[in-house]
Amino acid sequence: GSWTAMQSALILLGATIAATVNVGSLAVISLRSPIFWSSVQMLAIPMSVFWDFMLKGIVPNIYNCVGYILIMVSCLMLTGVLWPTPPAAVLDAEKCETRRLGNVEMVSCSEADGA
């Protein structure tokens, strides 16, 4: 059979949303880090539980709530919100060397002054 205009529009909408999510994920990974992206992805679990509570009235038990709190705290720790990287651990730009290999830019840094 043939598709209606509404079915075609829904498929186009789904493809557009999927493409936007993929580009957004790649942008976050390239601008921040894969750890930041994966830790923020973990927040989907407590967020979905929150919306289940708000929209459907589903109440999780206390043990589940402890797990959701641990997920949120771990996300804050991994992203550096609770404990940011100390200034001494931030790489000094003068100790870094940048090399290009085609379209890839590689940065190597020494950890100590004499290295």
Short mmCIF file of the N, C-alpha and C atoms (twelve columns), coordinates in Angstrom:
data_MODEL
# 
_entry.id   MODEL 
# 
loop_
_atom_site.group_PDB 
_atom_site.id 
_atom_site.type_symbol 
_atom_site.label_atom_id 
_atom_site.label_alt_id 
_atom_site.label_comp_id 
_atom_site.label_asym_id 
_atom_site.label_seq_id 
_atom_site.Cartn_x 
_atom_site.Cartn_y 
_atom_site.Cartn_z 
_atom_site.pdbx_PDB_model_num 
ATOM 1   N N  . GLY A 1   0.800  -1.171 0.000  1 
ATOM 2   C CA . GLY A 1   0.000  0.000  0.000  1 
ATOM 3   C C  . GLY A 1   0.854  1.250  0.000  1 
ATOM 4   N N  . SER A 2   0.199  2.334  -0.104 1 
ATOM 5   C CA . SER A 2   0.894  3.616  -0.090 1 
ATOM 6   C C  . SER A 2   0.754  4.280  1.280  1 
ATOM 7   N N  . TRP A 3   1.685  5.142  1.566  1 
ATOM 8   C CA . TRP A 3   1.693  5.840  2.845  1 
ATOM 9   C C  . TRP A 3   0.872  7.112  2.743  1 
ATOM 10  N N  . THR A 4   0.274  7.451  3.876  1 
ATOM 11  C CA . THR A 4   -0.444 8.724  3.936  1 
ATOM 12  C C  . THR A 4   0.565  9.839  4.213  1 
ATOM 13  N N  . ALA A 5   0.121  11.052 4.073  1 
ATOM 14  C CA . ALA A 5   0.998  12.198 4.341  1 
ATOM 15  C C  . ALA A 5   1.406  12.226 5.809  1 
ATOM 16  N N  . MET A 6   0.525  11.834 6.714  1 
ATOM 17  C CA . MET A 6   0.839  11.817 8.147  1 
ATOM 18  C C  . MET A 6   1.906  10.768 8.451  1 
ATOM 19  N N  . GLN A 7   1.810  9.584  7.841  1 
ATOM 20  C CA . GLN A 7   2.820  8.550  8.063  1 
ATOM 21  C C  . GLN A 7   4.184  9.002  7.547  1 
ATOM 22  N N  . SER A 8   4.209  9.616  6.396  1 
ATOM 23  C CA . SER A 8   5.470  10.119 5.838  1 
ATOM 24  C C  . SER A 8   6.058  11.208 6.723  1 
ATOM 25  N N  . ALA A 9   5.213  12.085 7.236  1 
ATOM 26  C CA . ALA A 9   5.683  13.157 8.114  1 
ATOM 27  C C  . ALA A 9   6.248  12.592 9.412  1 
ATOM 28  N N  . LEU A 10  5.607  11.563 9.965  1 
ATOM 29  C CA . LEU A 10  6.100  10.950 11.199 1 
ATOM 30  C C  . LEU A 10  7.446  10.265 10.983 1 
ATOM 31  N N  . ILE A 11  7.623  9.617  9.841  1 
ATOM 32  C CA . ILE A 11  8.902  8.981  9.544  1 
ATOM 33  C C  . ILE A 11  9.980  10.046 9.371  1 
ATOM 34  N N  . LEU A 12  9.662  11.115 8.688  1 
ATOM 35  C CA . LEU A 12  10.611 12.216 8.522  1 
ATOM 36  C C  . LEU A 12  10.952 12.849 9.870  1 
ATOM 37  N N  . LEU A 13  9.957  13.028 10.728 1 
ATOM 38  C CA . LEU A 13  10.195 13.574 12.057 1 
ATOM 39  C C  . LEU A 13  11.104 12.656 12.865 1 
ATOM 40  N N  . GLY A 14  10.849 11.350 12.827 1 
ATOM 41  C CA . GLY A 14  11.688 10.392 13.551 1 
ATOM 42  C C  . GLY A 14  13.123 10.401 13.066 1 
ATOM 43  N N  . ALA A 15  13.307 10.468 11.746 1 
ATOM 44  C CA . ALA A 15  14.660 10.513 11.181 1 
ATOM 45  C C  . ALA A 15  15.379 11.801 11.573 1 
ATOM 46  N N  . THR A 16  14.638 12.904 11.601 1 
ATOM 47  C CA . THR A 16  15.232 14.189 11.986 1 
ATOM 48  C C  . THR A 16  15.649 14.179 13.456 1 
ATOM 49  N N  . ILE A 17  14.802 13.637 14.309 1 
ATOM 50  C CA . ILE A 17  15.140 13.556 15.735 1 
ATOM 51  C C  . ILE A 17  16.355 12.658 15.938 1 
ATOM 52  N N  . ALA A 18  16.385 11.499 15.275 1 
ATOM 53  C CA . ALA A 18  17.521 10.580 15.405 1 
ATOM 54  C C  . ALA A 18  18.815 11.233 14.928 1 
ATOM 55  N N  . ALA A 19  18.762 11.936 13.807 1 
ATOM 56  C CA . ALA A 19  19.958 12.608 13.288 1 
ATOM 57  C C  . ALA A 19  20.433 13.697 14.245 1 
ATOM 58  N N  . THR A 20  19.496 14.439 14.822 1 
ATOM 59  C CA . THR A 20  19.851 15.502 15.766 1 
ATOM 60  C C  . THR A 20  20.507 14.916 17.015 1 
ATOM 61  N N  . VAL A 21  19.977 13.825 17.519 1 
ATOM 62  C CA . VAL A 21  20.558 13.176 18.699 1 
ATOM 63  C C  . VAL A 21  21.960 12.673 18.381 1 
ATOM 64  N N  . ASN A 22  22.142 12.064 17.217 1 
ATOM 65  C CA . ASN A 22  23.468 11.552 16.848 1 
ATOM 66  C C  . ASN A 22  24.484 12.682 16.703 1 
ATOM 67  N N  . VAL A 23  24.118 13.747 16.034 1 
ATOM 68  C CA . VAL A 23  25.041 14.878 15.871 1 
ATOM 69  C C  . VAL A 23  25.334 15.520 17.224 1 
ATOM 70  N N  . GLY A 24  24.306 15.648 18.058 1 
ATOM 71  C CA . GLY A 24  24.518 16.207 19.394 1 
ATOM 72  C C  . GLY A 24  25.443 15.356 20.241 1 
ATOM 73  N N  . SER A 25  25.285 14.036 20.158 1 
ATOM 74  C CA . SER A 25  26.165 13.132 20.908 1 
ATOM 75  C C  . SER A 25  27.601 13.265 20.446 1 
ATOM 76  N N  . LEU A 26  27.802 13.292 19.140 1 
ATOM 77  C CA . LEU A 26  29.160 13.436 18.615 1 
ATOM 78  C C  . LEU A 26  29.763 14.790 18.995 1 
ATOM 79  N N  . ALA A 27  28.939 15.819 19.006 1 
ATOM 80  C CA . ALA A 27  29.439 17.148 19.384 1 
ATOM 81  C C  . ALA A 27  29.858 17.171 20.847 1 
ATOM 82  N N  . VAL A 28  29.054 16.571 21.719 1 
ATOM 83  C CA . VAL A 28  29.402 16.544 23.143 1 
ATOM 84  C C  . VAL A 28  30.682 15.755 23.355 1 
ATOM 85  N N  . ILE A 29  30.813 14.617 22.665 1 
ATOM 86  C CA . ILE A 29  32.024 13.805 22.813 1 
ATOM 87  C C  . ILE A 29  33.245 14.582 22.337 1 
ATOM 88  N N  . SER A 30  33.126 15.283 21.221 1 
ATOM 89  C CA . SER A 30  34.291 15.993 20.694 1 
ATOM 90  C C  . SER A 30  34.614 17.251 21.493 1 
ATOM 91  N N  . LEU A 31  33.615 17.916 22.056 1 
ATOM 92  C CA . LEU A 31  33.866 19.146 22.807 1 
ATOM 93  C C  . LEU A 31  34.234 18.895 24.266 1 
ATOM 94  N N  . ARG A 32  33.698 17.851 24.848 1 
ATOM 95  C CA . ARG A 32  34.007 17.551 26.262 1 
ATOM 96  C C  . ARG A 32  34.851 16.291 26.336 1 
ATOM 97  N N  . SER A 33  34.196 15.144 26.532 1 
ATOM 98  C CA . SER A 33  34.916 13.872 26.581 1 
ATOM 99  C C  . SER A 33  33.900 12.737 26.539 1 
ATOM 100 N N  . PRO A 34  34.349 11.532 26.175 1 
ATOM 101 C CA . PRO A 34  33.423 10.391 26.197 1 
ATOM 102 C C  . PRO A 34  32.897 10.092 27.597 1 
ATOM 103 N N  . ILE A 35  33.711 10.345 28.619 1 
ATOM 104 C CA . ILE A 35  33.256 10.100 29.997 1 
ATOM 105 C C  . ILE A 35  32.125 11.055 30.351 1 
ATOM 106 N N  . PHE A 36  32.249 12.312 29.955 1 
ATOM 107 C CA . PHE A 36  31.181 13.281 30.212 1 
ATOM 108 C C  . PHE A 36  29.893 12.827 29.535 1 
ATOM 109 N N  . TRP A 37  29.990 12.413 28.277 1 
ATOM 110 C CA . TRP A 37  28.806 11.982 27.528 1 
ATOM 111 C C  . TRP A 37  28.152 10.768 28.185 1 
ATOM 112 N N  . SER A 38  28.951 9.768  28.551 1 
ATOM 113 C CA . SER A 38  28.365 8.560  29.130 1 
ATOM 114 C C  . SER A 38  27.780 8.819  30.515 1 
ATOM 115 N N  . SER A 39  28.407 9.704  31.287 1 
ATOM 116 C CA . SER A 39  27.856 9.986  32.616 1 
ATOM 117 C C  . SER A 39  26.554 10.774 32.517 1 
ATOM 118 N N  . VAL A 40  26.451 11.661 31.538 1 
ATOM 119 C CA . VAL A 40  25.194 12.389 31.351 1 
ATOM 120 C C  . VAL A 40  24.113 11.441 30.817 1 
ATOM 121 N N  . GLN A 41  24.514 10.460 29.991 1 
ATOM 122 C CA . GLN A 41  23.553 9.473  29.497 1 
ATOM 123 C C  . GLN A 41  22.952 8.669  30.657 1 
ATOM 124 N N  . MET A 42  23.752 8.449  31.716 1 
ATOM 125 C CA . MET A 42  23.241 7.719  32.889 1 
ATOM 126 C C  . MET A 42  22.066 8.440  33.529 1 
ATOM 127 N N  . LEU A 43  22.005 9.748  33.376 1 
ATOM 128 C CA . LEU A 43  20.920 10.511 33.997 1 
ATOM 129 C C  . LEU A 43  19.558 10.191 33.393 1 
ATOM 130 N N  . ALA A 44  19.535 9.486  32.267 1 
ATOM 131 C CA . ALA A 44  18.257 9.090  31.670 1 
ATOM 132 C C  . ALA A 44  17.466 8.182  32.610 1 
ATOM 133 N N  . ILE A 45  18.162 7.400  33.437 1 
ATOM 134 C CA . ILE A 45  17.473 6.483  34.357 1 
ATOM 135 C C  . ILE A 45  16.694 7.251  35.424 1 
ATOM 136 N N  . PRO A 46  17.344 8.118  36.235 1 
ATOM 137 C CA . PRO A 46  16.550 8.847  37.232 1 
ATOM 138 C C  . PRO A 46  15.554 9.815  36.600 1 
ATOM 139 N N  . MET A 47  15.867 10.353 35.413 1 
ATOM 140 C CA . MET A 47  14.907 11.257 34.765 1 
ATOM 141 C C  . MET A 47  13.645 10.506 34.344 1 
ATOM 142 N N  . SER A 48  13.798 9.307  33.814 1 
ATOM 143 C CA . SER A 48  12.609 8.549  33.410 1 
ATOM 144 C C  . SER A 48  11.783 8.133  34.627 1 
ATOM 145 N N  . VAL A 49  12.460 7.821  35.731 1 
ATOM 146 C CA . VAL A 49  11.726 7.494  36.962 1 
ATOM 147 C C  . VAL A 49  10.975 8.722  37.464 1 
ATOM 148 N N  . PHE A 50  11.609 9.898  37.391 1 
ATOM 149 C CA . PHE A 50  10.948 11.138 37.800 1 
ATOM 150 C C  . PHE A 50  9.694  11.383 36.963 1 
ATOM 151 N N  . TRP A 51  9.802  11.220 35.630 1 
ATOM 152 C CA . TRP A 51  8.637  11.463 34.773 1 
ATOM 153 C C  . TRP A 51  7.569  10.394 34.964 1 
ATOM 154 N N  . ASP A 52  7.969  9.147  35.267 1 
ATOM 155 C CA . ASP A 52  6.976  8.125  35.603 1 
ATOM 156 C C  . ASP A 52  6.201  8.530  36.855 1 
ATOM 157 N N  . PHE A 53  6.910  9.093  37.835 1 
ATOM 158 C CA . PHE A 53  6.251  9.552  39.055 1 
ATOM 159 C C  . PHE A 53  5.315  10.721 38.774 1 
ATOM 160 N N  . MET A 54  5.805  11.696 38.000 1 
ATOM 161 C CA . MET A 54  5.004  12.903 37.740 1 
ATOM 162 C C  . MET A 54  3.785  12.618 36.860 1 
ATOM 163 N N  . LEU A 55  3.959  11.807 35.834 1 
ATOM 164 C CA . LEU A 55  2.878  11.603 34.864 1 
ATOM 165 C C  . LEU A 55  1.971  10.422 35.182 1 
ATOM 166 N N  . LYS A 56  2.538  9.357  35.768 1 
ATOM 167 C CA . LYS A 56  1.746  8.148  36.000 1 
ATOM 168 C C  . LYS A 56  1.545  7.824  37.469 1 
ATOM 169 N N  . GLY A 57  2.258  8.540  38.353 1 
ATOM 170 C CA . GLY A 57  2.105  8.298  39.781 1 
ATOM 171 C C  . GLY A 57  2.811  7.054  40.279 1 
ATOM 172 N N  . ILE A 58  3.765  6.522  39.516 1 
ATOM 173 C CA . ILE A 58  4.505  5.328  39.929 1 
ATOM 174 C C  . ILE A 58  5.561  5.749  40.946 1 
ATOM 175 N N  . VAL A 59  5.498  5.165  42.135 1 
ATOM 176 C CA . VAL A 59  6.410  5.526  43.226 1 
ATOM 177 C C  . VAL A 59  7.447  4.415  43.407 1 
ATOM 178 N N  . PRO A 60  8.739  4.721  43.234 1 
ATOM 179 C CA . PRO A 60  9.770  3.693  43.451 1 
ATOM 180 C C  . PRO A 60  9.988  3.461  44.944 1 
ATOM 181 N N  . ASN A 61  10.491 2.255  45.294 1 
ATOM 182 C CA . ASN A 61  10.749 2.011  46.712 1 
ATOM 183 C C  . ASN A 61  12.030 2.707  47.149 1 
ATOM 184 N N  . ILE A 62  12.294 2.704  48.435 1 
ATOM 185 C CA . ILE A 62  13.399 3.465  49.003 1 
ATOM 186 C C  . ILE A 62  14.755 2.973  48.498 1 
ATOM 187 N N  . TYR A 63  14.881 1.664  48.285 1 
ATOM 188 C CA . TYR A 63  16.155 1.126  47.799 1 
ATOM 189 C C  . TYR A 63  16.457 1.622  46.382 1 
ATOM 190 N N  . ASN A 64  15.422 1.687  45.556 1 
ATOM 191 C CA . ASN A 64  15.612 2.226  44.212 1 
ATOM 192 C C  . ASN A 64  16.016 3.696  44.276 1 
ATOM 193 N N  . CYS A 65  15.393 4.461  45.177 1 
ATOM 194 C CA . CYS A 65  15.716 5.888  45.299 1 
ATOM 195 C C  . CYS A 65  17.171 6.094  45.695 1 
ATOM 196 N N  . VAL A 66  17.695 5.237  46.570 1 
ATOM 197 C CA . VAL A 66  19.103 5.321  46.951 1 
ATOM 198 C C  . VAL A 66  19.977 5.104  45.709 1 
ATOM 199 N N  . GLY A 67  19.624 4.141  44.867 1 
ATOM 200 C CA . GLY A 67  20.376 3.897  43.643 1 
ATOM 201 C C  . GLY A 67  20.321 5.075  42.690 1 
ATOM 202 N N  . TYR A 68  19.157 5.706  42.571 1 
ATOM 203 C CA . TYR A 68  19.019 6.865  41.682 1 
ATOM 204 C C  . TYR A 68  19.862 8.041  42.191 1 
ATOM 205 N N  . ILE A 69  19.899 8.215  43.501 1 
ATOM 206 C CA . ILE A 69  20.727 9.281  44.084 1 
ATOM 207 C C  . ILE A 69  22.207 8.993  43.827 1 
ATOM 208 N N  . LEU A 70  22.605 7.729  43.959 1 
ATOM 209 C CA . LEU A 70  24.000 7.370  43.678 1 
ATOM 210 C C  . LEU A 70  24.358 7.630  42.214 1 
ATOM 211 N N  . ILE A 71  23.433 7.356  41.308 1 
ATOM 212 C CA . ILE A 71  23.675 7.641  39.886 1 
ATOM 213 C C  . ILE A 71  23.881 9.134  39.676 1 
ATOM 214 N N  . MET A 72  23.028 9.951  40.296 1 
ATOM 215 C CA . MET A 72  23.149 11.403 40.123 1 
ATOM 216 C C  . MET A 72  24.443 11.937 40.725 1 
ATOM 217 N N  . VAL A 73  24.823 11.440 41.901 1 
ATOM 218 C CA . VAL A 73  26.069 11.890 42.541 1 
ATOM 219 C C  . VAL A 73  27.271 11.456 41.710 1 
ATOM 220 N N  . SER A 74  27.237 10.231 41.184 1 
ATOM 221 C CA . SER A 74  28.364 9.768  40.370 1 
ATOM 222 C C  . SER A 74  28.496 10.597 39.095 1 
ATOM 223 N N  . CYS A 75  27.373 11.020 38.531 1 
ATOM 224 C CA . CYS A 75  27.429 11.881 37.350 1 
ATOM 225 C C  . CYS A 75  28.079 13.216 37.699 1 
ATOM 226 N N  . LEU A 76  27.715 13.780 38.828 1 
ATOM 227 C CA . LEU A 76  28.309 15.043 39.255 1 
ATOM 228 C C  . LEU A 76  29.806 14.893 39.522 1 
ATOM 229 N N  . MET A 77  30.204 13.730 40.052 1 
ATOM 230 C CA . MET A 77  31.620 13.507 40.322 1 
ATOM 231 C C  . MET A 77  32.400 13.308 39.021 1 
ATOM 232 N N  . LEU A 78  31.850 12.526 38.090 1 
ATOM 233 C CA . LEU A 78  32.555 12.243 36.836 1 
ATOM 234 C C  . LEU A 78  32.675 13.470 35.945 1 
ATOM 235 N N  . THR A 79  31.692 14.351 35.986 1 
ATOM 236 C CA . THR A 79  31.734 15.534 35.137 1 
ATOM 237 C C  . THR A 79  32.530 16.671 35.758 1 
ATOM 238 N N  . GLY A 80  32.961 16.518 37.009 1 
ATOM 239 C CA . GLY A 80  33.783 17.540 37.648 1 
ATOM 240 C C  . GLY A 80  32.984 18.643 38.309 1 
ATOM 241 N N  . VAL A 81  31.688 18.458 38.479 1 
ATOM 242 C CA . VAL A 81  30.872 19.488 39.123 1 
ATOM 243 C C  . VAL A 81  31.134 19.504 40.626 1 
ATOM 244 N N  . LEU A 82  31.185 18.328 41.264 1 
ATOM 245 C CA . LEU A 82  31.419 18.278 42.713 1 
ATOM 246 C C  . LEU A 82  32.887 18.495 43.053 1 
ATOM 247 N N  . TRP A 83  33.786 17.809 42.339 1 
ATOM 248 C CA . TRP A 83  35.215 17.943 42.594 1 
ATOM 249 C C  . TRP A 83  35.913 18.252 41.280 1 
ATOM 250 N N  . PRO A 84  36.031 19.537 40.960 1 
ATOM 251 C CA . PRO A 84  36.712 19.894 39.704 1 
ATOM 252 C C  . PRO A 84  38.183 19.497 39.739 1 
ATOM 253 N N  . THR A 85  38.759 19.362 38.567 1 
ATOM 254 C CA . THR A 85  40.174 19.031 38.455 1 
ATOM 255 C C  . THR A 85  40.994 20.157 39.072 1 
ATOM 256 N N  . PRO A 86  41.914 19.827 39.983 1 
ATOM 257 C CA . PRO A 86  42.727 20.888 40.592 1 
ATOM 258 C C  . PRO A 86  43.615 21.555 39.546 1 
ATOM 259 N N  . PRO A 87  43.927 22.833 39.746 1 
ATOM 260 C CA . PRO A 87  44.735 23.559 38.755 1 
ATOM 261 C C  . PRO A 87  46.075 22.899 38.463 1 
ATOM 262 N N  . ALA A 88  46.676 22.226 39.436 1 
ATOM 263 C CA . ALA A 88  47.975 21.587 39.219 1 
ATOM 264 C C  . ALA A 88  47.867 20.425 38.240 1 
ATOM 265 N N  . ALA A 89  46.678 19.830 38.128 1 
ATOM 266 C CA . ALA A 89  46.503 18.684 37.241 1 
ATOM 267 C C  . ALA A 89  46.152 19.098 35.820 1 
ATOM 268 N N  . VAL A 90  45.827 20.363 35.614 1 
ATOM 269 C CA . VAL A 90  45.500 20.840 34.271 1 
ATOM 270 C C  . VAL A 90  46.787 20.924 33.464 1 
ATOM 271 N N  . LEU A 91  46.726 20.431 32.230 1 
ATOM 272 C CA . LEU A 91  47.929 20.398 31.412 1 
ATOM 273 C C  . LEU A 91  48.405 21.807 31.075 1 
ATOM 274 N N  . ASP A 92  49.700 21.996 31.183 1 
ATOM 275 C CA . ASP A 92  50.310 23.265 30.834 1 
ATOM 276 C C  . ASP A 92  50.529 23.291 29.328 1 
ATOM 277 N N  . ALA A 93  49.978 24.295 28.656 1 
ATOM 278 C CA . ALA A 93  50.032 24.358 27.195 1 
ATOM 279 C C  . ALA A 93  51.452 24.436 26.673 1 
ATOM 280 N N  . GLU A 94  52.385 24.996 27.460 1 
ATOM 281 C CA . GLU A 94  53.765 25.124 27.007 1 
ATOM 282 C C  . GLU A 94  54.459 23.778 26.944 1 
ATOM 283 N N  . LYS A 95  53.969 22.780 27.676 1 
ATOM 284 C CA . LYS A 95  54.586 21.459 27.703 1 
ATOM 285 C C  . LYS A 95  53.982 20.533 26.660 1 
ATOM 286 N N  . CYS A 96  53.058 21.023 25.843 1 
ATOM 287 C CA . CYS A 96  52.367 20.182 24.876 1 
ATOM 288 C C  . CYS A 96  52.885 20.444 23.464 1 
ATOM 289 N N  . GLU A 97  52.919 19.389 22.692 1 
ATOM 290 C CA . GLU A 97  53.339 19.468 21.300 1 
ATOM 291 C C  . GLU A 97  52.183 18.965 20.430 1 
ATOM 292 N N  . THR A 98  51.812 19.740 19.422 1 
ATOM 293 C CA . THR A 98  50.707 19.373 18.537 1 
ATOM 294 C C  . THR A 98  51.268 18.948 17.188 1 
ATOM 295 N N  . ARG A 99  50.821 17.777 16.713 1 
ATOM 296 C CA . ARG A 99  51.216 17.273 15.390 1 
ATOM 297 C C  . ARG A 99  49.953 16.918 14.618 1 
ATOM 298 N N  . ARG A 100 49.994 17.128 13.318 1 
ATOM 299 C CA . ARG A 100 48.872 16.786 12.446 1 
ATOM 300 C C  . ARG A 100 49.225 15.567 11.619 1 
ATOM 301 N N  . LEU A 101 48.280 14.656 11.513 1 
ATOM 302 C CA . LEU A 101 48.406 13.492 10.659 1 
ATOM 303 C C  . LEU A 101 47.153 13.441 9.797  1 
ATOM 304 N N  . GLY A 102 47.209 14.035 8.639  1 
ATOM 305 C CA . GLY A 102 46.022 14.149 7.792  1 
ATOM 306 C C  . GLY A 102 45.043 15.107 8.439  1 
ATOM 307 N N  . ASN A 103 43.822 14.631 8.694  1 
ATOM 308 C CA . ASN A 103 42.794 15.445 9.334  1 
ATOM 309 C C  . ASN A 103 42.803 15.314 10.853 1 
ATOM 310 N N  . VAL A 104 43.700 14.479 11.388 1 
ATOM 311 C CA . VAL A 104 43.730 14.212 12.830 1 
ATOM 312 C C  . VAL A 104 44.812 15.056 13.474 1 
ATOM 313 N N  . GLU A 105 44.464 15.735 14.544 1 
ATOM 314 C CA . GLU A 105 45.420 16.526 15.309 1 
ATOM 315 C C  . GLU A 105 45.764 15.762 16.574 1 
ATOM 316 N N  . MET A 106 47.060 15.465 16.761 1 
ATOM 317 C CA . MET A 106 47.500 14.697 17.917 1 
ATOM 318 C C  . MET A 106 48.278 15.607 18.852 1 
ATOM 319 N N  . VAL A 107 47.967 15.552 20.153 1 
ATOM 320 C CA . VAL A 107 48.636 16.376 21.147 1 
ATOM 321 C C  . VAL A 107 49.339 15.454 22.126 1 
ATOM 322 N N  . SER A 108 50.632 15.669 22.322 1 
ATOM 323 C CA . SER A 108 51.364 14.917 23.328 1 
ATOM 324 C C  . SER A 108 51.954 15.920 24.315 1 
ATOM 325 N N  . CYS A 109 51.820 15.598 25.596 1 
ATOM 326 C CA . CYS A 109 52.278 16.494 26.646 1 
ATOM 327 C C  . CYS A 109 53.199 15.743 27.591 1 
ATOM 328 N N  . SER A 110 54.211 16.449 28.096 1 
ATOM 329 C CA . SER A 110 55.090 15.878 29.101 1 
ATOM 330 C C  . SER A 110 54.511 16.176 30.474 1 
ATOM 331 N N  . GLU A 111 54.710 15.223 31.400 1 
ATOM 332 C CA . GLU A 111 54.137 15.384 32.736 1 
ATOM 333 C C  . GLU A 111 55.057 16.147 33.683 1 
ATOM 334 N N  . ALA A 112 56.347 16.049 33.470 1 
ATOM 335 C CA . ALA A 112 57.302 16.720 34.358 1 
ATOM 336 C C  . ALA A 112 58.159 17.671 33.525 1 
ATOM 337 N N  . ASP A 113 58.842 18.590 34.207 1 
ATOM 338 C CA . ASP A 113 59.664 19.567 33.509 1 
ATOM 339 C C  . ASP A 113 60.798 18.920 32.724 1 
ATOM 340 N N  . GLY A 114 61.398 17.873 33.251 1 
ATOM 341 C CA . GLY A 114 62.535 17.259 32.594 1 
ATOM 342 C C  . GLY A 114 62.153 16.188 31.592 1 
ATOM 343 N N  . ALA A 115 60.895 15.856 31.450 1 
ATOM 344 C CA . ALA A 115 60.494 14.735 30.585 1 
ATOM 345 C C  . ALA A 115 60.457 15.121 29.128 1 
# 
